[in-house]
């Protein structure tokens, strides 16, 4: 069966996103697949769609604090954070007192909380046992003996190291951290960077500090620029998430909905209002 598809771009603007949803509703769509710019702000837009009997599929980023989400297609973000942190743990080996700098994605993005949760799962025991010394977050230091953080506690840490997924913000944070740090808190350092874009910005900033002799820095998305950084020794690792599989999962769910078939899900995510059924890639 053939289906018609309309794709509208919101250019990172929540008001444009809402207007686009209104346009799609007026066209009589049956299924809305939406990658929300802001997981909280998108609630009003999808509630309009839900009121019109449209099935709402959140794509890649969870829409929060609303019951107007039918399905959520996502990568396993906790597993991504765990992979980043495990890399740092492996590089540290049996040494202790390793300077650790934490950076998080934008706190407006639920995925950023999941990435950080995964990283904390692996890093917390190694912070508690002295393998790592957190340099740039007093909140992380005070919670170093807490294995499972509440969302508020995650937010407290992330609020101190929030890059907002923005390159310039990441640079400013890194510059401020390095200005505050002593030479003893530099040398060989370990850096949790939330994604490739911020990783490149943070890596360049650390590379410019003469007291930093070596850095290990994480990333994710396998962006071409970061692949080159890795080849050149300027970034340490990245997590490759194959978007083609994510797209296929979203497509399959949409077709199942249109054809009245059961939708295959693998888990669920608490969005603050409901447990949204999820297909985890």
mmCIF file of C-alpha atoms in Angstrom:
data_model
loop_
_atom_site.group_PDB
_atom_site.id
_atom_site.type_symbol
_atom_site.label_atom_id
_atom_site.label_comp_id
_atom_site.label_asym_id
_atom_site.label_seq_id
_atom_site.Cartn_x
_atom_site.Cartn_y
_atom_site.Cartn_z
ATOM 1 C CA UNK A 1 0.000 0.000 0.000
ATOM 2 C CA UNK A 2 1.227 3.495 -0.805
ATOM 3 C CA UNK A 3 1.141 6.276 1.778
ATOM 4 C CA UNK A 4 1.683 9.974 1.262
ATOM 5 C CA UNK A 5 4.228 11.671 3.494
ATOM 6 C CA UNK A 6 4.657 15.342 4.324
ATOM 7 C CA UNK A 7 7.919 16.484 5.932
ATOM 8 C CA UNK A 8 8.135 19.897 7.602
ATOM 9 C CA UNK A 9 11.247 21.348 9.247
ATOM 10 C CA UNK A 10 11.007 23.516 12.339
ATOM 11 C CA UNK A 11 14.597 24.813 12.260
ATOM 12 C CA UNK A 12 15.040 24.344 15.990
ATOM 13 C CA UNK A 13 12.166 26.670 16.864
ATOM 14 C CA UNK A 14 9.295 25.492 19.081
ATOM 15 C CA UNK A 15 6.779 28.040 17.750
ATOM 16 C CA UNK A 16 7.528 26.990 14.167
ATOM 17 C CA UNK A 17 7.170 23.390 15.289
ATOM 18 C CA UNK A 18 3.703 24.098 16.672
ATOM 19 C CA UNK A 19 2.681 25.871 13.469
ATOM 20 C CA UNK A 20 3.921 22.888 11.458
ATOM 21 C CA UNK A 21 1.859 20.498 13.563
ATOM 22 C CA UNK A 22 -1.206 22.699 13.048
ATOM 23 C CA UNK A 23 -0.553 22.608 9.289
ATOM 24 C CA UNK A 24 -0.284 18.828 9.297
ATOM 25 C CA UNK A 25 -3.473 18.487 11.334
ATOM 26 C CA UNK A 26 -5.306 20.657 8.808
ATOM 27 C CA UNK A 27 -4.099 18.322 6.047
ATOM 28 C CA UNK A 28 -5.844 15.405 7.757
ATOM 29 C CA UNK A 29 -2.856 13.268 8.708
ATOM 30 C CA UNK A 30 -3.340 9.946 10.517
ATOM 31 C CA UNK A 31 0.091 9.584 12.119
ATOM 32 C CA UNK A 32 2.425 12.307 13.402
ATOM 33 C CA UNK A 33 6.126 11.482 13.746
ATOM 34 C CA UNK A 34 7.759 14.360 15.596
ATOM 35 C CA UNK A 35 11.315 15.059 16.726
ATOM 36 C CA UNK A 36 10.603 17.708 19.360
ATOM 37 C CA UNK A 37 12.972 20.631 19.685
ATOM 38 C CA UNK A 38 12.052 20.890 23.369
ATOM 39 C CA UNK A 39 10.532 17.813 24.989
ATOM 40 C CA UNK A 40 8.455 19.816 27.415
ATOM 41 C CA UNK A 41 7.308 22.588 25.091
ATOM 42 C CA UNK A 42 6.128 20.106 22.445
ATOM 43 C CA UNK A 43 3.353 18.868 24.702
ATOM 44 C CA UNK A 44 0.859 21.528 23.608
ATOM 45 C CA UNK A 45 1.423 20.723 19.921
ATOM 46 C CA UNK A 46 0.954 16.977 20.247
ATOM 47 C CA UNK A 47 -2.103 17.417 22.450
ATOM 48 C CA UNK A 48 -3.739 19.238 19.524
ATOM 49 C CA UNK A 49 -2.941 16.274 17.284
ATOM 50 C CA UNK A 50 -4.171 13.761 19.842
ATOM 51 C CA UNK A 51 -7.464 15.666 20.182
ATOM 52 C CA UNK A 52 -7.980 15.110 16.445
ATOM 53 C CA UNK A 53 -7.504 11.350 16.782
ATOM 54 C CA UNK A 54 -3.985 11.399 15.325
ATOM 55 C CA UNK A 55 -1.485 8.835 16.619
ATOM 56 C CA UNK A 56 1.582 10.606 17.996
ATOM 57 C CA UNK A 57 5.028 9.028 17.647
ATOM 58 C CA UNK A 58 7.905 10.834 19.386
ATOM 59 C CA UNK A 59 11.132 10.326 17.459
ATOM 60 C CA UNK A 60 14.569 10.298 19.140
ATOM 61 C CA UNK A 61 13.582 12.760 21.888
ATOM 62 C CA UNK A 62 10.823 12.046 24.396
ATOM 63 C CA UNK A 63 7.937 14.492 24.752
ATOM 64 C CA UNK A 64 7.411 15.008 28.467
ATOM 65 C CA UNK A 65 4.610 15.849 30.905
ATOM 66 C CA UNK A 66 1.715 14.891 28.630
ATOM 67 C CA UNK A 67 -0.357 11.788 27.958
ATOM 68 C CA UNK A 68 -0.569 12.645 24.251
ATOM 69 C CA UNK A 69 2.325 10.351 23.272
ATOM 70 C CA UNK A 70 1.396 6.973 21.818
ATOM 71 C CA UNK A 71 4.864 5.659 20.952
ATOM 72 C CA UNK A 72 8.484 6.670 21.348
ATOM 73 C CA UNK A 73 11.215 5.525 18.946
ATOM 74 C CA UNK A 74 14.655 5.983 20.443
ATOM 75 C CA UNK A 75 18.186 4.744 20.734
ATOM 76 C CA UNK A 76 18.976 3.215 24.122
ATOM 77 C CA UNK A 77 20.375 6.432 25.564
ATOM 78 C CA UNK A 78 21.369 4.908 28.895
ATOM 79 C CA UNK A 79 23.486 2.358 27.042
ATOM 80 C CA UNK A 80 25.147 5.191 25.103
ATOM 81 C CA UNK A 81 26.125 6.947 28.341
ATOM 82 C CA UNK A 82 27.411 3.685 29.775
ATOM 83 C CA UNK A 83 29.599 3.131 26.711
ATOM 84 C CA UNK A 84 31.103 6.613 27.037
ATOM 85 C CA UNK A 85 31.852 6.158 30.734
ATOM 86 C CA UNK A 86 33.234 2.646 30.287
ATOM 87 C CA UNK A 87 35.773 4.036 27.831
ATOM 88 C CA UNK A 88 37.043 6.478 30.462
ATOM 89 C CA UNK A 89 37.162 3.746 33.110
ATOM 90 C CA UNK A 90 39.132 1.491 30.771
ATOM 91 C CA UNK A 91 41.628 4.265 30.021
ATOM 92 C CA UNK A 92 42.131 5.029 33.722
ATOM 93 C CA UNK A 93 42.921 1.426 34.542
ATOM 94 C CA UNK A 94 44.132 0.850 38.093
ATOM 95 C CA UNK A 95 45.420 4.385 38.693
ATOM 96 C CA UNK A 96 43.756 6.650 41.247
ATOM 97 C CA UNK A 97 43.139 10.370 41.628
ATOM 98 C CA UNK A 98 42.528 10.890 37.923
ATOM 99 C CA UNK A 99 41.086 14.363 37.209
ATOM 100 C CA UNK A 100 37.559 13.956 35.783
ATOM 101 C CA UNK A 101 35.668 16.763 34.076
ATOM 102 C CA UNK A 102 31.946 16.194 33.540
ATOM 103 C CA UNK A 103 29.830 17.846 30.851
ATOM 104 C CA UNK A 104 26.171 17.218 30.059
ATOM 105 C CA UNK A 105 23.777 17.883 27.208
ATOM 106 C CA UNK A 106 21.000 20.448 27.386
ATOM 107 C CA UNK A 107 18.726 19.938 30.377
ATOM 108 C CA UNK A 108 15.744 20.803 28.132
ATOM 109 C CA UNK A 109 16.377 17.438 26.443
ATOM 110 C CA UNK A 110 15.227 14.315 28.282
ATOM 111 C CA UNK A 111 17.863 12.317 26.388
ATOM 112 C CA UNK A 112 20.571 14.327 28.149
ATOM 113 C CA UNK A 113 19.314 12.996 31.484
ATOM 114 C CA UNK A 114 19.407 9.438 30.129
ATOM 115 C CA UNK A 115 22.933 9.823 28.723
ATOM 116 C CA UNK A 116 24.079 11.178 32.092
ATOM 117 C CA UNK A 117 22.273 8.422 33.990
ATOM 118 C CA UNK A 118 24.111 5.799 31.948
ATOM 119 C CA UNK A 119 27.447 7.505 32.488
ATOM 120 C CA UNK A 120 26.806 7.831 36.227
ATOM 121 C CA UNK A 121 26.019 4.113 36.454
ATOM 122 C CA UNK A 122 29.601 3.369 35.436
ATOM 123 C CA UNK A 123 31.466 6.375 36.828
ATOM 124 C CA UNK A 124 29.932 6.624 40.311
ATOM 125 C CA UNK A 125 31.675 3.537 41.768
ATOM 126 C CA UNK A 126 34.950 4.783 40.309
ATOM 127 C CA UNK A 127 34.450 8.230 41.791
ATOM 128 C CA UNK A 128 33.587 6.722 45.162
ATOM 129 C CA UNK A 129 36.650 4.448 45.196
ATOM 130 C CA UNK A 130 39.035 7.257 44.265
ATOM 131 C CA UNK A 131 39.804 6.258 40.678
ATOM 132 C CA UNK A 132 38.424 9.621 39.571
ATOM 133 C CA UNK A 133 38.450 13.014 41.235
ATOM 134 C CA UNK A 134 35.612 15.204 39.918
ATOM 135 C CA UNK A 135 37.068 18.651 39.295
ATOM 136 C CA UNK A 136 34.215 20.769 37.992
ATOM 137 C CA UNK A 137 31.043 19.759 39.837
ATOM 138 C CA UNK A 138 30.624 20.177 43.581
ATOM 139 C CA UNK A 139 27.213 18.497 43.273
ATOM 140 C CA UNK A 140 28.778 15.377 41.745
ATOM 141 C CA UNK A 141 31.380 15.343 44.513
ATOM 142 C CA UNK A 142 28.720 15.554 47.228
ATOM 143 C CA UNK A 143 26.717 12.741 45.590
ATOM 144 C CA UNK A 144 29.709 10.494 44.926
ATOM 145 C CA UNK A 145 28.324 7.806 47.270
ATOM 146 C CA UNK A 146 24.870 7.786 45.624
ATOM 147 C CA UNK A 147 24.515 5.036 43.031
ATOM 148 C CA UNK A 148 20.980 5.889 41.882
ATOM 149 C CA UNK A 149 20.273 9.589 41.482
ATOM 150 C CA UNK A 150 16.818 11.119 41.511
ATOM 151 C CA UNK A 151 15.954 13.308 38.554
ATOM 152 C CA UNK A 152 16.416 16.349 40.787
ATOM 153 C CA UNK A 153 19.893 15.170 41.783
ATOM 154 C CA UNK A 154 20.816 14.563 38.156
ATOM 155 C CA UNK A 155 19.544 18.036 37.359
ATOM 156 C CA UNK A 156 21.636 19.515 40.178
ATOM 157 C CA UNK A 157 24.818 18.027 38.707
ATOM 158 C CA UNK A 158 23.895 18.700 35.101
ATOM 159 C CA UNK A 159 22.977 22.289 35.915
ATOM 160 C CA UNK A 160 26.619 22.930 36.833
ATOM 161 C CA UNK A 161 27.966 21.412 33.597
ATOM 162 C CA UNK A 162 25.155 22.053 31.071
ATOM 163 C CA UNK A 163 26.519 22.687 27.572
ATOM 164 C CA UNK A 164 22.990 23.289 26.250
ATOM 165 C CA UNK A 165 24.200 21.212 23.261
ATOM 166 C CA UNK A 166 25.892 24.461 22.164
ATOM 167 C CA UNK A 167 29.497 24.700 20.993
ATOM 168 C CA UNK A 168 30.161 28.187 22.393
ATOM 169 C CA UNK A 169 28.584 27.318 25.743
ATOM 170 C CA UNK A 170 30.776 24.207 25.908
ATOM 171 C CA UNK A 171 33.878 26.295 25.228
ATOM 172 C CA UNK A 172 32.919 28.826 27.914
ATOM 173 C CA UNK A 173 32.348 26.084 30.480
ATOM 174 C CA UNK A 174 35.659 24.406 29.666
ATOM 175 C CA UNK A 175 37.552 27.707 29.805
ATOM 176 C CA UNK A 176 36.003 28.527 33.172
ATOM 177 C CA UNK A 177 36.800 25.075 34.539
ATOM 178 C CA UNK A 178 40.407 25.246 33.430
ATOM 179 C CA UNK A 179 40.814 28.738 34.881
ATOM 180 C CA UNK A 180 39.555 27.479 38.237
ATOM 181 C CA UNK A 181 41.596 24.259 38.217
ATOM 182 C CA UNK A 182 45.076 23.963 39.673
ATOM 183 C CA UNK A 183 47.977 22.462 37.728
ATOM 184 C CA UNK A 184 47.597 19.336 39.890
ATOM 185 C CA UNK A 185 44.032 19.012 38.575
ATOM 186 C CA UNK A 186 45.299 18.991 35.007
ATOM 187 C CA UNK A 187 48.070 16.826 33.564
ATOM 188 C CA UNK A 188 46.406 13.692 32.185
ATOM 189 C CA UNK A 189 42.668 14.340 32.369
ATOM 190 C CA UNK A 190 39.464 12.450 31.636
ATOM 191 C CA UNK A 191 36.508 14.261 30.084
ATOM 192 C CA UNK A 192 32.909 13.112 29.756
ATOM 193 C CA UNK A 193 31.646 15.122 26.790
ATOM 194 C CA UNK A 194 28.010 14.432 25.869
ATOM 195 C CA UNK A 195 28.284 14.419 22.064
ATOM 196 C CA UNK A 196 30.710 14.956 19.200
ATOM 197 C CA UNK A 197 30.015 18.659 18.663
ATOM 198 C CA UNK A 198 30.656 19.603 22.262
ATOM 199 C CA UNK A 199 33.555 17.136 22.417
ATOM 200 C CA UNK A 200 35.409 18.965 19.644
ATOM 201 C CA UNK A 201 34.833 22.331 21.321
ATOM 202 C CA UNK A 202 35.929 21.076 24.732
ATOM 203 C CA UNK A 203 38.894 19.150 23.291
ATOM 204 C CA UNK A 204 40.203 22.244 21.493
ATOM 205 C CA UNK A 205 39.926 24.233 24.728
ATOM 206 C CA UNK A 206 41.786 21.636 26.801
ATOM 207 C CA UNK A 207 44.435 21.253 24.082
ATOM 208 C CA UNK A 208 45.185 24.986 24.379
ATOM 209 C CA UNK A 209 46.053 24.656 28.085
ATOM 210 C CA UNK A 210 49.774 23.998 28.508
ATOM 211 C CA UNK A 211 49.197 22.291 31.868
ATOM 212 C CA UNK A 212 47.051 19.598 30.211
ATOM 213 C CA UNK A 213 49.519 16.977 29.016
ATOM 214 C CA UNK A 214 46.966 14.424 27.756
ATOM 215 C CA UNK A 215 43.204 14.140 27.622
ATOM 216 C CA UNK A 216 40.747 11.302 27.070
ATOM 217 C CA UNK A 217 37.408 12.624 25.817
ATOM 218 C CA UNK A 218 34.165 10.934 24.852
ATOM 219 C CA UNK A 219 31.627 11.689 22.133
ATOM 220 C CA UNK A 220 28.653 10.254 20.324
ATOM 221 C CA UNK A 221 27.022 10.394 16.887
ATOM 222 C CA UNK A 222 30.091 9.512 14.782
ATOM 223 C CA UNK A 223 29.998 12.872 12.997
ATOM 224 C CA UNK A 224 32.432 13.076 10.107
ATOM 225 C CA UNK A 225 34.306 15.976 11.738
ATOM 226 C CA UNK A 226 34.826 13.915 14.871
ATOM 227 C CA UNK A 227 35.945 10.876 12.914
ATOM 228 C CA UNK A 228 38.693 13.120 11.544
ATOM 229 C CA UNK A 229 39.434 14.382 15.074
ATOM 230 C CA UNK A 230 39.806 10.778 16.221
ATOM 231 C CA UNK A 231 42.132 10.000 13.305
ATOM 232 C CA UNK A 232 44.186 13.090 14.220
ATOM 233 C CA UNK A 233 44.288 12.176 17.914
ATOM 234 C CA UNK A 234 42.169 15.152 19.002
ATOM 235 C CA UNK A 235 39.144 13.114 20.171
ATOM 236 C CA UNK A 236 39.317 9.728 21.844
ATOM 237 C CA UNK A 237 36.115 7.888 20.947
ATOM 238 C CA UNK A 238 32.578 8.220 19.679
ATOM 239 C CA UNK A 239 29.427 6.118 19.845
ATOM 240 C CA UNK A 240 27.989 5.261 16.424
ATOM 241 C CA UNK A 241 24.199 5.259 16.379
ATOM 242 C CA UNK A 242 22.894 4.070 13.025
ATOM 243 C CA UNK A 243 20.072 6.479 12.230
ATOM 244 C CA UNK A 244 18.982 4.282 9.319
ATOM 245 C CA UNK A 245 17.762 1.677 11.812
ATOM 246 C CA UNK A 246 15.956 4.323 13.875
ATOM 247 C CA UNK A 247 14.201 5.581 10.738
ATOM 248 C CA UNK A 248 13.166 2.047 9.812
ATOM 249 C CA UNK A 249 11.754 1.452 13.282
ATOM 250 C CA UNK A 250 9.697 4.650 13.034
ATOM 251 C CA UNK A 251 8.477 3.694 9.573
ATOM 252 C CA UNK A 252 7.454 0.188 10.651
ATOM 253 C CA UNK A 253 5.461 1.537 13.602
ATOM 254 C CA UNK A 254 3.703 4.077 11.390
ATOM 255 C CA UNK A 255 2.711 1.430 8.844
ATOM 256 C CA UNK A 256 1.521 -0.923 11.586
ATOM 257 C CA UNK A 257 -0.700 1.857 12.931
ATOM 258 C CA UNK A 258 -2.100 2.660 9.475
ATOM 259 C CA UNK A 259 -2.798 -1.002 8.745
ATOM 260 C CA UNK A 260 -4.306 -1.719 12.150
ATOM 261 C CA UNK A 261 -1.580 -4.152 13.213
ATOM 262 C CA UNK A 262 -0.196 -4.611 16.715
ATOM 263 C CA UNK A 263 2.807 -2.369 17.328
ATOM 264 C CA UNK A 264 5.977 -4.112 18.520
ATOM 265 C CA UNK A 265 7.559 -2.253 21.446
ATOM 266 C CA UNK A 266 10.508 -3.234 23.633
ATOM 267 C CA UNK A 267 10.041 -1.084 26.726
ATOM 268 C CA UNK A 268 8.664 2.175 28.049
ATOM 269 C CA UNK A 269 9.868 5.551 29.327
ATOM 270 C CA UNK A 270 8.318 7.633 32.094
ATOM 271 C CA UNK A 271 7.654 11.059 30.625
ATOM 272 C CA UNK A 272 6.358 12.512 33.867
ATOM 273 C CA UNK A 273 2.736 11.810 32.959
ATOM 274 C CA UNK A 274 2.639 8.307 31.470
ATOM 275 C CA UNK A 275 4.921 5.397 30.651
ATOM 276 C CA UNK A 276 5.285 5.913 26.903
ATOM 277 C CA UNK A 277 5.567 2.598 24.994
ATOM 278 C CA UNK A 278 8.941 2.528 23.279
ATOM 279 C CA UNK A 279 10.884 0.799 20.522
ATOM 280 C CA UNK A 280 14.529 0.908 21.519
ATOM 281 C CA UNK A 281 17.051 0.797 18.714
#
